[in-house]
């Protein structure tokens, strides 16, 4: 079941993000990697700034989370993470499809350029992409995607 996350899910979201982000060790630039990857205070700031988290329950517990944030003329997919032990079960795909269905706006998703498994996931789910510096921004294929239009985000 996919559901909107509640305030009571905050620590679960925190744990899932940081569990999944363990895979970044040795992959993303060291100056961008810290422990925990996303401190609780940063997660709270993200929510206060308008990121709405959705979670997919597996065996009665949230196993994956993904946030969506309305930003001017696009929707941003933020913090897409699945518990390490639940990866490869389609949880991320189901969450992404759910969030895609929530907006008519073009969708942008960012990830690290060196995180090959995330890039593979995005391509597998039919998402177009462009690369800028050390991060990659993805856009759901909508027919409205223009690379230069999103540089200000």
PDB file of C-alpha atoms in Angstrom:
ATOM      1  CA  UNK A   1       0.000   0.000   0.000  1.00  0.00           C
ATOM      2  CA  UNK A   2       1.256   3.481  -0.887  1.00  0.00           C
ATOM      3  CA  UNK A   3       0.308   6.215   1.527  1.00  0.00           C
ATOM      4  CA  UNK A   4       1.208   9.768   2.433  1.00  0.00           C
ATOM      5  CA  UNK A   5       3.701   9.756   5.290  1.00  0.00           C
ATOM      6  CA  UNK A   6       2.643  11.195   8.624  1.00  0.00           C
ATOM      7  CA  UNK A   7       4.588  13.127  11.269  1.00  0.00           C
ATOM      8  CA  UNK A   8       4.787   9.859  13.180  1.00  0.00           C
ATOM      9  CA  UNK A   9       6.757   8.377  10.229  1.00  0.00           C
ATOM     10  CA  UNK A  10       9.595  10.920  10.530  1.00  0.00           C
ATOM     11  CA  UNK A  11      12.082   8.548  12.170  1.00  0.00           C
ATOM     12  CA  UNK A  12      11.192   5.767   9.719  1.00  0.00           C
ATOM     13  CA  UNK A  13      11.856   8.099   6.775  1.00  0.00           C
ATOM     14  CA  UNK A  14      15.145   9.130   8.415  1.00  0.00           C
ATOM     15  CA  UNK A  15      16.213   5.493   8.871  1.00  0.00           C
ATOM     16  CA  UNK A  16      15.297   4.456   5.320  1.00  0.00           C
ATOM     17  CA  UNK A  17      17.150   7.393   3.738  1.00  0.00           C
ATOM     18  CA  UNK A  18      20.291   6.801   5.749  1.00  0.00           C
ATOM     19  CA  UNK A  19      20.192   3.003   5.379  1.00  0.00           C
ATOM     20  CA  UNK A  20      19.902   3.277   1.620  1.00  0.00           C
ATOM     21  CA  UNK A  21      22.496   6.063   1.399  1.00  0.00           C
ATOM     22  CA  UNK A  22      25.135   3.728   2.861  1.00  0.00           C
ATOM     23  CA  UNK A  23      25.601   2.584  -0.738  1.00  0.00           C
ATOM     24  CA  UNK A  24      27.023   6.048  -1.539  1.00  0.00           C
ATOM     25  CA  UNK A  25      30.184   5.386   0.499  1.00  0.00           C
ATOM     26  CA  UNK A  26      33.141   5.489  -1.851  1.00  0.00           C
ATOM     27  CA  UNK A  27      30.903   6.461  -4.784  1.00  0.00           C
ATOM     28  CA  UNK A  28      29.903  10.104  -4.357  1.00  0.00           C
ATOM     29  CA  UNK A  29      32.450  12.864  -3.715  1.00  0.00           C
ATOM     30  CA  UNK A  30      33.818  12.646  -0.170  1.00  0.00           C
ATOM     31  CA  UNK A  31      33.131  16.339   0.449  1.00  0.00           C
ATOM     32  CA  UNK A  32      29.418  15.570  -0.059  1.00  0.00           C
ATOM     33  CA  UNK A  33      29.270  12.456   2.123  1.00  0.00           C
ATOM     34  CA  UNK A  34      28.754  12.718   5.861  1.00  0.00           C
ATOM     35  CA  UNK A  35      27.237  10.715   8.733  1.00  0.00           C
ATOM     36  CA  UNK A  36      24.388  10.516   8.785  1.00  0.00           C
ATOM     37  CA  UNK A  37      23.945  11.210   5.098  1.00  0.00           C
ATOM     38  CA  UNK A  38      20.801  13.209   5.896  1.00  0.00           C
ATOM     39  CA  UNK A  39      20.687  14.497   9.473  1.00  0.00           C
ATOM     40  CA  UNK A  40      17.249  14.583  11.108  1.00  0.00           C
ATOM     41  CA  UNK A  41      17.346  18.397  11.206  1.00  0.00           C
ATOM     42  CA  UNK A  42      17.882  18.519   7.425  1.00  0.00           C
ATOM     43  CA  UNK A  43      14.995  16.120   6.841  1.00  0.00           C
ATOM     44  CA  UNK A  44      12.736  18.331   8.960  1.00  0.00           C
ATOM     45  CA  UNK A  45      13.867  21.403   6.952  1.00  0.00           C
ATOM     46  CA  UNK A  46      13.076  19.597   3.686  1.00  0.00           C
ATOM     47  CA  UNK A  47       9.552  18.811   4.928  1.00  0.00           C
ATOM     48  CA  UNK A  48       9.109  22.387   6.180  1.00  0.00           C
ATOM     49  CA  UNK A  49      10.204  23.573   2.703  1.00  0.00           C
ATOM     50  CA  UNK A  50       7.369  21.639   1.067  1.00  0.00           C
ATOM     51  CA  UNK A  51       8.666  18.123   0.373  1.00  0.00           C
ATOM     52  CA  UNK A  52       5.742  15.747   0.869  1.00  0.00           C
ATOM     53  CA  UNK A  53       6.829  12.166   1.516  1.00  0.00           C
ATOM     54  CA  UNK A  54       4.981   9.093   0.382  1.00  0.00           C
ATOM     55  CA  UNK A  55       5.785   5.608   1.580  1.00  0.00           C
ATOM     56  CA  UNK A  56       5.173   2.114   0.309  1.00  0.00           C
ATOM     57  CA  UNK A  57       4.360  -0.445   2.963  1.00  0.00           C
ATOM     58  CA  UNK A  58       5.703  -3.973   2.627  1.00  0.00           C
ATOM     59  CA  UNK A  59       4.595  -6.524   5.233  1.00  0.00           C
ATOM     60  CA  UNK A  60       2.962  -3.723   7.238  1.00  0.00           C
ATOM     61  CA  UNK A  61       6.034  -1.479   7.449  1.00  0.00           C
ATOM     62  CA  UNK A  62       7.270   1.347   5.245  1.00  0.00           C
ATOM     63  CA  UNK A  63      10.016  -0.078   3.030  1.00  0.00           C
ATOM     64  CA  UNK A  64      10.512   2.825   0.630  1.00  0.00           C
ATOM     65  CA  UNK A  65       9.966   6.575   0.618  1.00  0.00           C
ATOM     66  CA  UNK A  66       9.853   9.237  -2.035  1.00  0.00           C
ATOM     67  CA  UNK A  67       9.140  12.939  -1.739  1.00  0.00           C
ATOM     68  CA  UNK A  68       7.493  15.318  -4.162  1.00  0.00           C
ATOM     69  CA  UNK A  69       7.850  19.092  -4.072  1.00  0.00           C
ATOM     70  CA  UNK A  70       5.997  21.673  -6.127  1.00  0.00           C
ATOM     71  CA  UNK A  71       8.535  24.144  -7.498  1.00  0.00           C
ATOM     72  CA  UNK A  72       7.209  26.822  -9.843  1.00  0.00           C
ATOM     73  CA  UNK A  73       6.412  25.143 -13.158  1.00  0.00           C
ATOM     74  CA  UNK A  74       7.838  21.698 -12.313  1.00  0.00           C
ATOM     75  CA  UNK A  75       7.408  19.000  -9.691  1.00  0.00           C
ATOM     76  CA  UNK A  76      10.605  17.761  -8.084  1.00  0.00           C
ATOM     77  CA  UNK A  77      10.986  14.159  -6.959  1.00  0.00           C
ATOM     78  CA  UNK A  78      13.129  14.401  -3.838  1.00  0.00           C
ATOM     79  CA  UNK A  79      14.805  11.787  -1.664  1.00  0.00           C
ATOM     80  CA  UNK A  80      13.803   8.546  -3.359  1.00  0.00           C
ATOM     81  CA  UNK A  81      15.067   5.710  -1.160  1.00  0.00           C
ATOM     82  CA  UNK A  82      14.237   2.045  -0.552  1.00  0.00           C
ATOM     83  CA  UNK A  83      15.504   0.024   2.405  1.00  0.00           C
ATOM     84  CA  UNK A  84      18.543  -1.976   1.374  1.00  0.00           C
ATOM     85  CA  UNK A  85      16.872  -5.305   2.168  1.00  0.00           C
ATOM     86  CA  UNK A  86      13.817  -4.386   0.058  1.00  0.00           C
ATOM     87  CA  UNK A  87      15.604  -3.150  -3.071  1.00  0.00           C
ATOM     88  CA  UNK A  88      14.914  -4.877  -6.364  1.00  0.00           C
ATOM     89  CA  UNK A  89      11.274  -5.591  -5.485  1.00  0.00           C
ATOM     90  CA  UNK A  90       9.719  -2.792  -7.569  1.00  0.00           C
ATOM     91  CA  UNK A  91       9.101  -0.493  -4.593  1.00  0.00           C
ATOM     92  CA  UNK A  92      10.884   2.500  -6.136  1.00  0.00           C
ATOM     93  CA  UNK A  93       9.106   2.013  -9.457  1.00  0.00           C
ATOM     94  CA  UNK A  94       5.701   1.832  -7.785  1.00  0.00           C
ATOM     95  CA  UNK A  95       6.386   4.961  -5.741  1.00  0.00           C
ATOM     96  CA  UNK A  96       7.633   6.864  -8.783  1.00  0.00           C
ATOM     97  CA  UNK A  97       4.594   5.907 -10.873  1.00  0.00           C
ATOM     98  CA  UNK A  98       2.315   6.946  -8.006  1.00  0.00           C
ATOM     99  CA  UNK A  99       3.957  10.357  -7.690  1.00  0.00           C
ATOM    100  CA  UNK A 100       3.976  10.843 -11.474  1.00  0.00           C
ATOM    101  CA  UNK A 101       0.222  10.353 -11.406  1.00  0.00           C
ATOM    102  CA  UNK A 102      -0.173  13.129  -8.845  1.00  0.00           C
ATOM    103  CA  UNK A 103       0.917  15.977 -11.120  1.00  0.00           C
ATOM    104  CA  UNK A 104       0.446  17.212 -14.645  1.00  0.00           C
ATOM    105  CA  UNK A 105       3.673  19.252 -14.434  1.00  0.00           C
ATOM    106  CA  UNK A 106       6.994  18.091 -15.860  1.00  0.00           C
ATOM    107  CA  UNK A 107       8.904  16.118 -13.246  1.00  0.00           C
ATOM    108  CA  UNK A 108      12.583  16.527 -12.401  1.00  0.00           C
ATOM    109  CA  UNK A 109      14.579  14.001 -10.402  1.00  0.00           C
ATOM    110  CA  UNK A 110      18.162  14.525  -9.293  1.00  0.00           C
ATOM    111  CA  UNK A 111      20.822  11.993  -8.390  1.00  0.00           C
ATOM    112  CA  UNK A 112      24.597  11.736  -8.268  1.00  0.00           C
ATOM    113  CA  UNK A 113      26.307  11.233 -11.625  1.00  0.00           C
ATOM    114  CA  UNK A 114      28.420   8.412 -10.155  1.00  0.00           C
ATOM    115  CA  UNK A 115      25.433   6.450  -8.833  1.00  0.00           C
ATOM    116  CA  UNK A 116      25.046   4.075 -11.755  1.00  0.00           C
ATOM    117  CA  UNK A 117      22.222   2.025 -10.206  1.00  0.00           C
ATOM    118  CA  UNK A 118      20.034   5.138  -9.867  1.00  0.00           C
ATOM    119  CA  UNK A 119      20.720   6.100 -13.472  1.00  0.00           C
ATOM    120  CA  UNK A 120      19.849   2.552 -14.562  1.00  0.00           C
ATOM    121  CA  UNK A 121      16.609   2.749 -12.547  1.00  0.00           C
ATOM    122  CA  UNK A 122      15.648   6.066 -14.159  1.00  0.00           C
ATOM    123  CA  UNK A 123      16.319   4.799 -17.671  1.00  0.00           C
ATOM    124  CA  UNK A 124      14.467   1.538 -16.954  1.00  0.00           C
ATOM    125  CA  UNK A 125      11.379   3.485 -15.887  1.00  0.00           C
ATOM    126  CA  UNK A 126      11.431   5.594 -19.077  1.00  0.00           C
ATOM    127  CA  UNK A 127      12.920   8.819 -17.767  1.00  0.00           C
ATOM    128  CA  UNK A 128      15.045  11.087 -19.957  1.00  0.00           C
ATOM    129  CA  UNK A 129      18.062  12.827 -18.456  1.00  0.00           C
ATOM    130  CA  UNK A 130      20.788  15.408 -18.795  1.00  0.00           C
ATOM    131  CA  UNK A 131      24.001  15.838 -16.811  1.00  0.00           C
ATOM    132  CA  UNK A 132      25.296  18.977 -15.148  1.00  0.00           C
ATOM    133  CA  UNK A 133      28.428  18.984 -13.007  1.00  0.00           C
ATOM    134  CA  UNK A 134      28.489  16.175 -10.433  1.00  0.00           C
ATOM    135  CA  UNK A 135      24.752  15.625 -10.367  1.00  0.00           C
ATOM    136  CA  UNK A 136      22.288  14.455 -12.947  1.00  0.00           C
ATOM    137  CA  UNK A 137      18.806  15.872 -13.372  1.00  0.00           C
ATOM    138  CA  UNK A 138      16.187  13.614 -14.833  1.00  0.00           C
ATOM    139  CA  UNK A 139      12.883  14.593 -16.354  1.00  0.00           C
ATOM    140  CA  UNK A 140       9.933  12.331 -16.843  1.00  0.00           C
ATOM    141  CA  UNK A 141       9.266  12.149 -20.557  1.00  0.00           C
ATOM    142  CA  UNK A 142       6.336  14.470 -21.075  1.00  0.00           C
ATOM    143  CA  UNK A 143       7.023  16.031 -24.444  1.00  0.00           C
ATOM    144  CA  UNK A 144       7.517  19.321 -22.586  1.00  0.00           C
ATOM    145  CA  UNK A 145      11.126  18.778 -21.507  1.00  0.00           C
ATOM    146  CA  UNK A 146      13.656  21.444 -22.453  1.00  0.00           C
ATOM    147  CA  UNK A 147      17.122  21.019 -20.959  1.00  0.00           C
ATOM    148  CA  UNK A 148      18.031  24.718 -20.781  1.00  0.00           C
ATOM    149  CA  UNK A 149      14.727  25.622 -19.138  1.00  0.00           C
ATOM    150  CA  UNK A 150      15.635  23.907 -15.846  1.00  0.00           C
ATOM    151  CA  UNK A 151      19.140  25.338 -15.252  1.00  0.00           C
ATOM    152  CA  UNK A 152      17.887  27.785 -12.623  1.00  0.00           C
ATOM    153  CA  UNK A 153      16.651  25.046 -10.260  1.00  0.00           C
TER     154      UNK A 153
END
